[in-house]
mmCIF file of C-alpha atoms in Angstrom:
data_model
loop_
_atom_site.group_PDB
_atom_site.id
_atom_site.type_symbol
_atom_site.label_atom_id
_atom_site.label_comp_id
_atom_site.label_asym_id
_atom_site.label_seq_id
_atom_site.Cartn_x
_atom_site.Cartn_y
_atom_site.Cartn_z
ATOM 1 C CA UNK A 1 -4.754 22.415 100.186
ATOM 2 C CA UNK A 2 -1.308 23.600 99.178
ATOM 3 C CA UNK A 3 -1.685 22.102 95.677
ATOM 4 C CA UNK A 4 -5.099 23.787 95.286
ATOM 5 C CA UNK A 5 -3.714 27.171 96.255
ATOM 6 C CA UNK A 6 -0.672 26.745 94.063
ATOM 7 C CA UNK A 7 -2.803 25.669 91.079
ATOM 8 C CA UNK A 8 -5.127 28.641 91.543
ATOM 9 C CA UNK A 9 -2.154 30.984 91.607
ATOM 10 C CA UNK A 10 -0.672 29.465 88.449
ATOM 11 C CA UNK A 11 -3.997 29.572 86.646
ATOM 12 C CA UNK A 12 -4.490 33.193 87.580
ATOM 13 C CA UNK A 13 -0.990 34.033 86.356
ATOM 14 C CA UNK A 14 -1.624 32.262 83.050
ATOM 15 C CA UNK A 15 -4.911 34.066 82.424
ATOM 16 C CA UNK A 16 -3.288 37.413 83.098
ATOM 17 C CA UNK A 17 -0.339 36.654 80.823
ATOM 18 C CA UNK A 18 -2.084 34.563 78.207
ATOM 19 C CA UNK A 19 -0.335 36.224 75.277
ATOM 20 C CA UNK A 20 2.940 34.834 76.563
ATOM 21 C CA UNK A 21 1.546 31.321 76.863
ATOM 22 C CA UNK A 22 1.553 28.920 73.938
ATOM 23 C CA UNK A 23 0.451 25.289 73.620
ATOM 24 C CA UNK A 24 1.190 23.617 70.293
ATOM 25 C CA UNK A 25 2.620 20.532 68.704
ATOM 26 C CA UNK A 26 6.272 20.458 67.599
ATOM 27 C CA UNK A 27 5.027 20.346 63.971
ATOM 28 C CA UNK A 28 3.016 23.523 64.513
ATOM 29 C CA UNK A 29 6.028 25.252 66.012
ATOM 30 C CA UNK A 30 8.177 24.088 63.120
ATOM 31 C CA UNK A 31 5.551 25.344 60.678
ATOM 32 C CA UNK A 32 5.803 28.845 62.146
ATOM 33 C CA UNK A 33 9.602 28.643 61.945
ATOM 34 C CA UNK A 34 9.562 27.662 58.282
ATOM 35 C CA UNK A 35 6.996 30.390 57.454
ATOM 36 C CA UNK A 36 9.219 32.910 59.179
ATOM 37 C CA UNK A 37 12.352 31.767 57.332
ATOM 38 C CA UNK A 38 10.608 31.021 54.007
ATOM 39 C CA UNK A 39 12.667 33.574 52.097
ATOM 40 C CA UNK A 40 15.945 32.349 53.603
ATOM 41 C CA UNK A 41 14.973 28.790 52.645
ATOM 42 C CA UNK A 42 14.068 29.899 49.095
ATOM 43 C CA UNK A 43 10.477 28.733 49.628
ATOM 44 C CA UNK A 44 7.416 30.399 48.156
ATOM 45 C CA UNK A 45 5.803 32.623 50.773
ATOM 46 C CA UNK A 46 2.351 31.171 49.993
ATOM 47 C CA UNK A 47 3.241 27.476 50.032
ATOM 48 C CA UNK A 48 0.545 25.107 51.350
ATOM 49 C CA UNK A 49 1.219 22.552 54.020
ATOM 50 C CA UNK A 50 0.233 19.027 53.060
ATOM 51 C CA UNK A 51 -0.895 17.094 56.114
ATOM 52 C CA UNK A 52 -2.047 14.083 54.128
ATOM 53 C CA UNK A 53 1.290 12.593 53.084
ATOM 54 C CA UNK A 54 -0.454 9.329 52.122
ATOM 55 C CA UNK A 55 -2.528 11.173 49.535
ATOM 56 C CA UNK A 56 0.606 12.801 48.135
ATOM 57 C CA UNK A 57 2.302 9.426 48.019
ATOM 58 C CA UNK A 58 -0.579 7.787 46.182
ATOM 59 C CA UNK A 59 -0.649 10.624 43.633
ATOM 60 C CA UNK A 60 3.075 10.148 42.993
ATOM 61 C CA UNK A 61 2.626 6.382 42.604
ATOM 62 C CA UNK A 62 -0.205 6.847 40.117
ATOM 63 C CA UNK A 63 1.872 9.354 38.183
ATOM 64 C CA UNK A 64 4.794 6.915 38.025
ATOM 65 C CA UNK A 65 2.707 3.908 36.971
ATOM 66 C CA UNK A 66 1.022 6.009 34.266
ATOM 67 C CA UNK A 67 4.455 6.210 32.624
ATOM 68 C CA UNK A 68 4.662 2.440 32.248
ATOM 69 C CA UNK A 69 4.479 1.579 28.562
ATOM 70 C CA UNK A 70 5.773 5.010 27.560
ATOM 71 C CA UNK A 71 9.203 5.059 29.172
ATOM 72 C CA UNK A 72 11.234 1.908 28.407
ATOM 73 C CA UNK A 73 13.476 1.877 31.499
ATOM 74 C CA UNK A 74 10.641 2.797 33.907
ATOM 75 C CA UNK A 75 8.500 0.048 32.391
ATOM 76 C CA UNK A 76 11.268 -2.541 32.859
ATOM 77 C CA UNK A 77 11.809 -1.445 36.473
ATOM 78 C CA UNK A 78 8.130 -1.591 37.373
ATOM 79 C CA UNK A 79 7.766 -4.960 35.645
ATOM 80 C CA UNK A 80 10.781 -6.327 37.506
ATOM 81 C CA UNK A 81 9.401 -5.039 40.799
ATOM 82 C CA UNK A 82 6.036 -6.650 40.040
ATOM 83 C CA UNK A 83 7.625 -10.024 39.231
ATOM 84 C CA UNK A 84 9.674 -9.947 42.439
ATOM 85 C CA UNK A 85 6.541 -9.247 44.462
ATOM 86 C CA UNK A 86 4.744 -12.142 42.797
ATOM 87 C CA UNK A 87 7.694 -14.417 43.708
ATOM 88 C CA UNK A 88 7.287 -13.217 47.299
ATOM 89 C CA UNK A 89 3.574 -14.083 47.091
ATOM 90 C CA UNK A 90 2.620 -10.435 47.631
ATOM 91 C CA UNK A 91 -0.475 -8.580 46.413
ATOM 92 C CA UNK A 92 -1.145 -8.446 42.674
ATOM 93 C CA UNK A 93 -2.023 -4.751 43.095
ATOM 94 C CA UNK A 94 1.214 -3.148 41.928
ATOM 95 C CA UNK A 95 0.118 0.353 43.031
ATOM 96 C CA UNK A 96 -0.434 -0.853 46.550
ATOM 97 C CA UNK A 97 2.955 -2.585 46.676
ATOM 98 C CA UNK A 98 4.823 0.423 45.270
ATOM 99 C CA UNK A 99 3.104 2.732 47.774
ATOM 100 C CA UNK A 100 3.964 0.350 50.593
ATOM 101 C CA UNK A 101 7.714 0.316 49.933
ATOM 102 C CA UNK A 102 7.710 4.051 49.127
ATOM 103 C CA UNK A 103 6.494 4.920 52.624
ATOM 104 C CA UNK A 104 10.194 4.919 53.455
ATOM 105 C CA UNK A 105 10.383 8.368 51.816
ATOM 106 C CA UNK A 106 8.500 9.923 54.734
ATOM 107 C CA UNK A 107 10.512 8.100 57.426
ATOM 108 C CA UNK A 108 12.812 10.574 59.182
ATOM 109 C CA UNK A 109 15.427 7.937 59.864
ATOM 110 C CA UNK A 110 15.732 7.245 56.125
ATOM 111 C CA UNK A 111 16.012 10.821 54.899
ATOM 112 C CA UNK A 112 19.839 11.001 54.886
ATOM 113 C CA UNK A 113 20.150 7.746 52.927
ATOM 114 C CA UNK A 114 17.472 8.660 50.400
ATOM 115 C CA UNK A 115 19.116 12.002 49.770
ATOM 116 C CA UNK A 116 22.133 10.105 48.422
ATOM 117 C CA UNK A 117 19.902 8.347 45.911
ATOM 118 C CA UNK A 118 18.200 11.487 44.600
ATOM 119 C CA UNK A 119 20.990 12.178 42.138
ATOM 120 C CA UNK A 120 20.920 8.601 40.812
ATOM 121 C CA UNK A 121 18.953 7.451 37.779
ATOM 122 C CA UNK A 122 17.891 4.039 36.498
ATOM 123 C CA UNK A 123 21.112 3.745 34.521
ATOM 124 C CA UNK A 124 23.118 4.106 37.750
ATOM 125 C CA UNK A 125 21.085 1.385 39.405
ATOM 126 C CA UNK A 126 21.600 -0.884 36.370
ATOM 127 C CA UNK A 127 25.383 -0.375 36.436
ATOM 128 C CA UNK A 128 25.462 -1.064 40.158
ATOM 129 C CA UNK A 129 23.402 -4.229 39.692
ATOM 130 C CA UNK A 130 25.844 -5.479 37.059
ATOM 131 C CA UNK A 131 28.747 -4.850 39.420
ATOM 132 C CA UNK A 132 26.949 -6.825 42.150
ATOM 133 C CA UNK A 133 26.251 -9.714 39.807
ATOM 134 C CA UNK A 134 29.894 -9.752 38.798
ATOM 135 C CA UNK A 135 30.877 -9.710 42.489
ATOM 136 C CA UNK A 136 28.425 -12.550 43.199
ATOM 137 C CA UNK A 137 29.958 -14.739 40.481
ATOM 138 C CA UNK A 138 33.496 -13.923 41.648
ATOM 139 C CA UNK A 139 32.646 -14.899 45.252
ATOM 140 C CA UNK A 140 30.990 -18.140 44.166
ATOM 141 C CA UNK A 141 34.123 -19.145 42.265
ATOM 142 C CA UNK A 142 36.390 -18.068 45.129
ATOM 143 C CA UNK A 143 34.393 -20.056 47.714
ATOM 144 C CA UNK A 144 34.369 -23.133 45.458
ATOM 145 C CA UNK A 145 38.100 -22.898 44.663
ATOM 146 C CA UNK A 146 39.267 -22.469 48.248
ATOM 147 C CA UNK A 147 36.899 -25.146 49.622
ATOM 148 C CA UNK A 148 38.055 -27.587 46.951
ATOM 149 C CA UNK A 149 41.693 -26.879 47.816
ATOM 150 C CA UNK A 150 40.989 -27.731 51.441
ATOM 151 C CA UNK A 151 39.388 -31.069 50.513
ATOM 152 C CA UNK A 152 42.288 -31.848 48.155
ATOM 153 C CA UNK A 153 44.790 -31.044 50.920
ATOM 154 C CA UNK A 154 42.978 -33.365 53.318
ATOM 155 C CA UNK A 155 43.236 -36.275 50.872
ATOM 156 C CA UNK A 156 46.784 -35.335 49.889
ATOM 157 C CA UNK A 157 48.088 -35.790 53.443
ATOM 158 C CA UNK A 158 46.440 -39.219 53.609
ATOM 159 C CA UNK A 159 43.317 -38.343 55.629
ATOM 160 C CA UNK A 160 39.774 -39.523 54.943
ATOM 161 C CA UNK A 161 36.461 -37.860 55.962
ATOM 162 C CA UNK A 162 35.990 -40.706 58.479
ATOM 163 C CA UNK A 163 39.145 -39.588 60.344
ATOM 164 C CA UNK A 164 37.377 -36.414 61.467
ATOM 165 C CA UNK A 165 34.884 -36.361 64.323
ATOM 166 C CA UNK A 166 31.405 -36.933 62.771
ATOM 167 C CA UNK A 167 33.000 -35.914 59.439
ATOM 168 C CA UNK A 168 32.080 -32.350 60.419
ATOM 169 C CA UNK A 169 35.037 -30.517 58.903
ATOM 170 C CA UNK A 170 35.182 -32.234 55.479
ATOM 171 C CA UNK A 171 31.365 -32.141 55.260
ATOM 172 C CA UNK A 172 31.534 -28.395 55.904
ATOM 173 C CA UNK A 173 33.781 -27.756 52.917
ATOM 174 C CA UNK A 174 31.967 -30.345 50.777
ATOM 175 C CA UNK A 175 28.690 -28.481 51.226
ATOM 176 C CA UNK A 176 30.418 -25.203 50.292
ATOM 177 C CA UNK A 177 31.653 -26.652 47.009
ATOM 178 C CA UNK A 178 27.997 -27.525 46.186
ATOM 179 C CA UNK A 179 26.746 -23.993 46.875
ATOM 180 C CA UNK A 180 25.273 -24.757 50.316
ATOM 181 C CA UNK A 181 26.430 -21.722 52.351
ATOM 182 C CA UNK A 182 24.157 -22.278 55.323
ATOM 183 C CA UNK A 183 26.860 -24.112 57.305
ATOM 184 C CA UNK A 184 27.865 -21.726 60.076
ATOM 185 C CA UNK A 185 25.790 -22.833 63.049
ATOM 186 C CA UNK A 186 28.216 -25.294 64.697
ATOM 187 C CA UNK A 187 31.318 -25.110 66.902
ATOM 188 C CA UNK A 188 33.742 -25.847 64.099
ATOM 189 C CA UNK A 189 35.515 -22.462 64.305
ATOM 190 C CA UNK A 190 35.866 -22.766 68.088
ATOM 191 C CA UNK A 191 37.326 -26.269 67.711
ATOM 192 C CA UNK A 192 39.769 -25.096 65.054
ATOM 193 C CA UNK A 193 40.908 -22.185 67.241
ATOM 194 C CA UNK A 194 41.358 -24.449 70.266
ATOM 195 C CA UNK A 195 42.772 -27.346 68.257
ATOM 196 C CA UNK A 196 40.419 -29.781 69.996
ATOM 197 C CA UNK A 197 37.698 -32.288 69.108
ATOM 198 C CA UNK A 198 38.666 -32.428 65.435
ATOM 199 C CA UNK A 199 39.360 -36.153 65.380
ATOM 200 C CA UNK A 200 37.797 -39.222 66.937
ATOM 201 C CA UNK A 201 38.696 -40.288 70.449
ATOM 202 C CA UNK A 202 39.961 -43.634 69.133
ATOM 203 C CA UNK A 203 41.987 -42.103 66.293
ATOM 204 C CA UNK A 204 45.459 -43.478 65.692
ATOM 205 C CA UNK A 205 48.432 -41.372 66.698
ATOM 206 C CA UNK A 206 49.288 -40.859 63.027
ATOM 207 C CA UNK A 207 45.795 -39.523 62.224
ATOM 208 C CA UNK A 208 45.615 -37.237 65.275
ATOM 209 C CA UNK A 209 49.097 -35.812 64.719
ATOM 210 C CA UNK A 210 48.351 -35.219 61.012
ATOM 211 C CA UNK A 211 45.139 -33.374 61.812
ATOM 212 C CA UNK A 212 46.865 -31.288 64.498
ATOM 213 C CA UNK A 213 49.621 -30.346 62.014
ATOM 214 C CA UNK A 214 46.992 -29.430 59.424
ATOM 215 C CA UNK A 215 44.886 -27.317 61.788
ATOM 216 C CA UNK A 216 46.551 -23.900 61.077
ATOM 217 C CA UNK A 217 45.927 -24.393 57.339
ATOM 218 C CA UNK A 218 42.313 -25.458 58.005
ATOM 219 C CA UNK A 219 41.693 -22.478 60.315
ATOM 220 C CA UNK A 220 43.124 -19.972 57.838
ATOM 221 C CA UNK A 221 40.957 -21.260 54.995
ATOM 222 C CA UNK A 222 37.886 -21.659 57.138
ATOM 223 C CA UNK A 223 38.164 -17.982 58.142
ATOM 224 C CA UNK A 224 38.773 -16.753 54.605
ATOM 225 C CA UNK A 225 35.899 -18.789 53.153
ATOM 226 C CA UNK A 226 33.589 -17.627 55.940
ATOM 227 C CA UNK A 227 34.397 -13.994 55.124
ATOM 228 C CA UNK A 228 33.677 -14.658 51.429
ATOM 229 C CA UNK A 229 30.374 -16.354 52.295
ATOM 230 C CA UNK A 230 29.292 -13.391 54.408
ATOM 231 C CA UNK A 231 30.230 -11.031 51.550
ATOM 232 C CA UNK A 232 28.198 -13.212 49.200
ATOM 233 C CA UNK A 233 25.159 -13.091 51.525
ATOM 234 C CA UNK A 234 25.493 -9.313 51.771
ATOM 235 C CA UNK A 235 25.557 -9.023 47.962
ATOM 236 C CA UNK A 236 22.429 -11.172 47.742
ATOM 237 C CA UNK A 237 20.622 -8.945 50.239
ATOM 238 C CA UNK A 238 21.579 -5.791 48.346
ATOM 239 C CA UNK A 239 20.434 -7.334 45.059
ATOM 240 C CA UNK A 240 17.144 -8.226 46.699
ATOM 241 C CA UNK A 241 16.605 -4.597 47.794
ATOM 242 C CA UNK A 242 17.937 -2.951 44.642
ATOM 243 C CA UNK A 243 14.745 -2.990 42.583
ATOM 244 C CA UNK A 244 12.574 -1.689 45.445
ATOM 245 C CA UNK A 245 15.162 1.078 46.043
ATOM 246 C CA UNK A 246 15.103 2.103 42.411
ATOM 247 C CA UNK A 247 11.278 2.230 42.549
ATOM 248 C CA UNK A 248 11.408 4.309 45.740
ATOM 249 C CA UNK A 249 13.807 6.691 43.997
ATOM 250 C CA UNK A 250 11.401 7.012 41.059
ATOM 251 C CA UNK A 251 8.469 7.731 43.392
ATOM 252 C CA UNK A 252 10.597 10.267 45.253
ATOM 253 C CA UNK A 253 11.247 12.159 42.000
ATOM 254 C CA UNK A 254 7.505 12.240 41.277
ATOM 255 C CA UNK A 255 6.851 13.571 44.794
ATOM 256 C CA UNK A 256 9.387 16.350 44.204
ATOM 257 C CA UNK A 257 7.595 17.210 40.960
ATOM 258 C CA UNK A 258 4.204 17.365 42.685
ATOM 259 C CA UNK A 259 5.569 19.527 45.517
ATOM 260 C CA UNK A 260 6.879 22.061 43.060
ATOM 261 C CA UNK A 261 3.906 21.837 40.698
ATOM 262 C CA UNK A 262 1.295 22.234 43.453
ATOM 263 C CA UNK A 263 3.387 24.529 45.659
ATOM 264 C CA UNK A 264 2.990 22.257 48.681
ATOM 265 C CA UNK A 265 5.281 21.244 51.498
ATOM 266 C CA UNK A 266 4.598 17.944 53.283
ATOM 267 C CA UNK A 267 4.625 18.273 57.051
ATOM 268 C CA UNK A 268 7.124 15.419 57.104
ATOM 269 C CA UNK A 269 9.700 17.765 55.469
ATOM 270 C CA UNK A 270 9.626 20.300 58.323
ATOM 271 C CA UNK A 271 12.207 18.684 60.574
ATOM 272 C CA UNK A 272 14.755 18.007 57.852
ATOM 273 C CA UNK A 273 14.438 21.537 56.432
ATOM 274 C CA UNK A 274 14.975 23.127 59.855
ATOM 275 C CA UNK A 275 17.802 20.723 60.654
ATOM 276 C CA UNK A 276 19.608 21.595 57.444
ATOM 277 C CA UNK A 277 19.232 25.360 57.672
ATOM 278 C CA UNK A 278 17.577 27.049 60.662
ATOM 279 C CA UNK A 279 19.200 25.107 63.484
ATOM 280 C CA UNK A 280 22.535 26.684 62.634
ATOM 281 C CA UNK A 281 21.146 30.153 63.254
ATOM 282 C CA UNK A 282 21.802 31.655 66.718
ATOM 283 C CA UNK A 283 18.835 31.162 69.029
ATOM 284 C CA UNK A 284 18.318 34.914 69.738
ATOM 285 C CA UNK A 285 18.042 35.508 65.980
ATOM 286 C CA UNK A 286 15.391 32.784 65.659
ATOM 287 C CA UNK A 287 13.425 34.291 68.533
ATOM 288 C CA UNK A 288 13.772 37.737 67.009
ATOM 289 C CA UNK A 289 12.367 36.521 63.685
ATOM 290 C CA UNK A 290 9.517 34.745 65.437
ATOM 291 C CA UNK A 291 8.643 37.960 67.258
ATOM 292 C CA UNK A 292 8.506 36.269 70.669
ATOM 293 C CA UNK A 293 10.793 34.771 73.257
ATOM 294 C CA UNK A 294 10.208 31.582 75.305
ATOM 295 C CA UNK A 295 11.628 31.416 78.820
ATOM 296 C CA UNK A 296 10.048 28.114 79.830
ATOM 297 C CA UNK A 297 9.627 24.921 77.848
ATOM 298 C CA UNK A 298 7.434 21.957 78.726
ATOM 299 C CA UNK A 299 7.625 19.013 76.302
ATOM 300 C CA UNK A 300 5.162 16.175 76.893
ATOM 301 C CA UNK A 301 5.422 12.642 75.458
ATOM 302 C CA UNK A 302 9.135 13.211 74.920
ATOM 303 C CA UNK A 303 9.697 9.565 74.003
ATOM 304 C CA UNK A 304 7.902 10.295 70.704
ATOM 305 C CA UNK A 305 10.292 13.129 69.845
ATOM 306 C CA UNK A 306 12.501 12.163 66.917
ATOM 307 C CA UNK A 307 16.218 12.836 66.750
ATOM 308 C CA UNK A 308 15.743 15.595 64.188
ATOM 309 C CA UNK A 309 13.046 17.280 66.283
ATOM 310 C CA UNK A 310 15.287 17.203 69.336
ATOM 311 C CA UNK A 311 18.304 18.517 67.431
ATOM 312 C CA UNK A 312 16.156 21.397 66.208
ATOM 313 C CA UNK A 313 14.778 22.235 69.651
ATOM 314 C CA UNK A 314 17.998 21.793 71.649
ATOM 315 C CA UNK A 315 19.596 25.133 70.603
ATOM 316 C CA UNK A 316 16.459 27.032 71.741
ATOM 317 C CA UNK A 317 16.351 25.186 75.055
ATOM 318 C CA UNK A 318 20.075 25.630 75.564
ATOM 319 C CA UNK A 319 19.729 29.374 75.079
ATOM 320 C CA UNK A 320 16.750 29.566 77.414
ATOM 321 C CA UNK A 321 18.465 27.617 80.199
ATOM 322 C CA UNK A 322 21.492 29.879 79.931
ATOM 323 C CA UNK A 323 19.300 32.876 80.779
ATOM 324 C CA UNK A 324 18.215 33.826 84.260
ATOM 325 C CA UNK A 325 14.943 32.075 85.349
ATOM 326 C CA UNK A 326 14.855 29.928 82.226
ATOM 327 C CA UNK A 327 13.500 26.381 82.620
ATOM 328 C CA UNK A 328 12.714 23.212 80.675
ATOM 329 C CA UNK A 329 10.722 20.158 81.647
ATOM 330 C CA UNK A 330 10.628 16.993 79.589
ATOM 331 C CA UNK A 331 8.011 14.357 80.391
ATOM 332 C CA UNK A 332 7.735 10.919 78.855
ATOM 333 C CA UNK A 333 8.106 7.206 79.250
ATOM 334 C CA UNK A 334 11.201 5.701 77.613
ATOM 335 C CA UNK A 335 9.563 2.244 77.550
ATOM 336 C CA UNK A 336 6.923 3.545 75.128
ATOM 337 C CA UNK A 337 9.674 4.510 72.679
ATOM 338 C CA UNK A 338 10.017 0.838 71.680
ATOM 339 C CA UNK A 339 7.162 1.440 69.247
ATOM 340 C CA UNK A 340 9.389 3.942 67.375
ATOM 341 C CA UNK A 341 6.425 6.263 66.938
ATOM 342 C CA UNK A 342 7.496 8.981 64.481
ATOM 343 C CA UNK A 343 11.158 8.119 64.929
ATOM 344 C CA UNK A 344 11.322 8.318 68.716
ATOM 345 C CA UNK A 345 14.209 6.446 70.369
ATOM 346 C CA UNK A 346 14.388 5.241 73.936
ATOM 347 C CA UNK A 347 18.155 5.888 73.978
ATOM 348 C CA UNK A 348 17.611 9.584 73.313
ATOM 349 C CA UNK A 349 15.460 9.938 76.436
ATOM 350 C CA UNK A 350 17.626 7.670 78.596
ATOM 351 C CA UNK A 351 20.816 9.563 77.641
ATOM 352 C CA UNK A 352 19.367 12.783 79.122
ATOM 353 C CA UNK A 353 19.469 11.126 82.506
ATOM 354 C CA UNK A 354 22.896 9.473 82.344
ATOM 355 C CA UNK A 355 24.871 12.553 81.247
ATOM 356 C CA UNK A 356 25.881 10.997 77.930
ATOM 357 C CA UNK A 357 24.096 13.739 76.024
ATOM 358 C CA UNK A 358 25.643 17.065 75.070
ATOM 359 C CA UNK A 359 22.558 18.893 76.229
ATOM 360 C CA UNK A 360 23.453 21.033 79.325
ATOM 361 C CA UNK A 361 21.192 19.778 82.080
#
């Protein structure tokens, strides 16, 4: 009965103060903010909002591919991308593959990184690739040289592979000299650090003492070679991603052209625009420009709120809670944030409850 009476009272209050009541998505609220601050953001006052980012992406991809055969460097990049996708046994439809990797452009968590690439051109990517290839060759030679020196040292002190337990240590460096770098899944490092289990149980005193004396040298070189191998693997991963990144950058430039040419603003840009400009404005000024003031906030499905969205809303909520009778309620399920829907993070929601956030609850 109490709940019924309370609900009736709330409903009656809402109906009598409906002009002060607003239900909208965060994107809708951000749209109003951007419209209000269009002049400050140097945006055209009559820009159109593009809700269909996939359509915009496909247009940009088609525009890029249409340049193949006309622009030498773009043609080489697209051809290289196509060949790499064939090697990966991906679709023969190059437009589909380009559009697939370029979806990263509209991922909020990638915006900061992609901004760094905007000023780069294909020549920059080519120079960087050459540096990586040089680094790759240098690391291969370094790994081979140091591994060979270890094997030579082992033989120089009179040891044979059979003197080591299961030949593990000499086999490790032998594989490295042959370019097999997938050798770091055993307990060799732990044994070197502890100085145990490096030689056979029935080893002679001469063999065991020689191996013990050699252990610091083996540990030092094992560690240095391991570091070089990990650097090598990192270089390989970067090389693998370099062509797709250069293609993403090309698509991004076409998207920027379409946005300006068609006077459109993708809805995915809202949060980053506000984060870069409007969020630094004092909350009262934002309210003043909007022409209304919110005293109570209720955010549902908070686990789907991205970091940028939250950073943009936090100043408004902070200001509201600092006022008399201001309130904020956030509702959500942190477990659902594992799906990363629209950039939501479980940690962001959980931190609100463990006082590790800067938000003043």
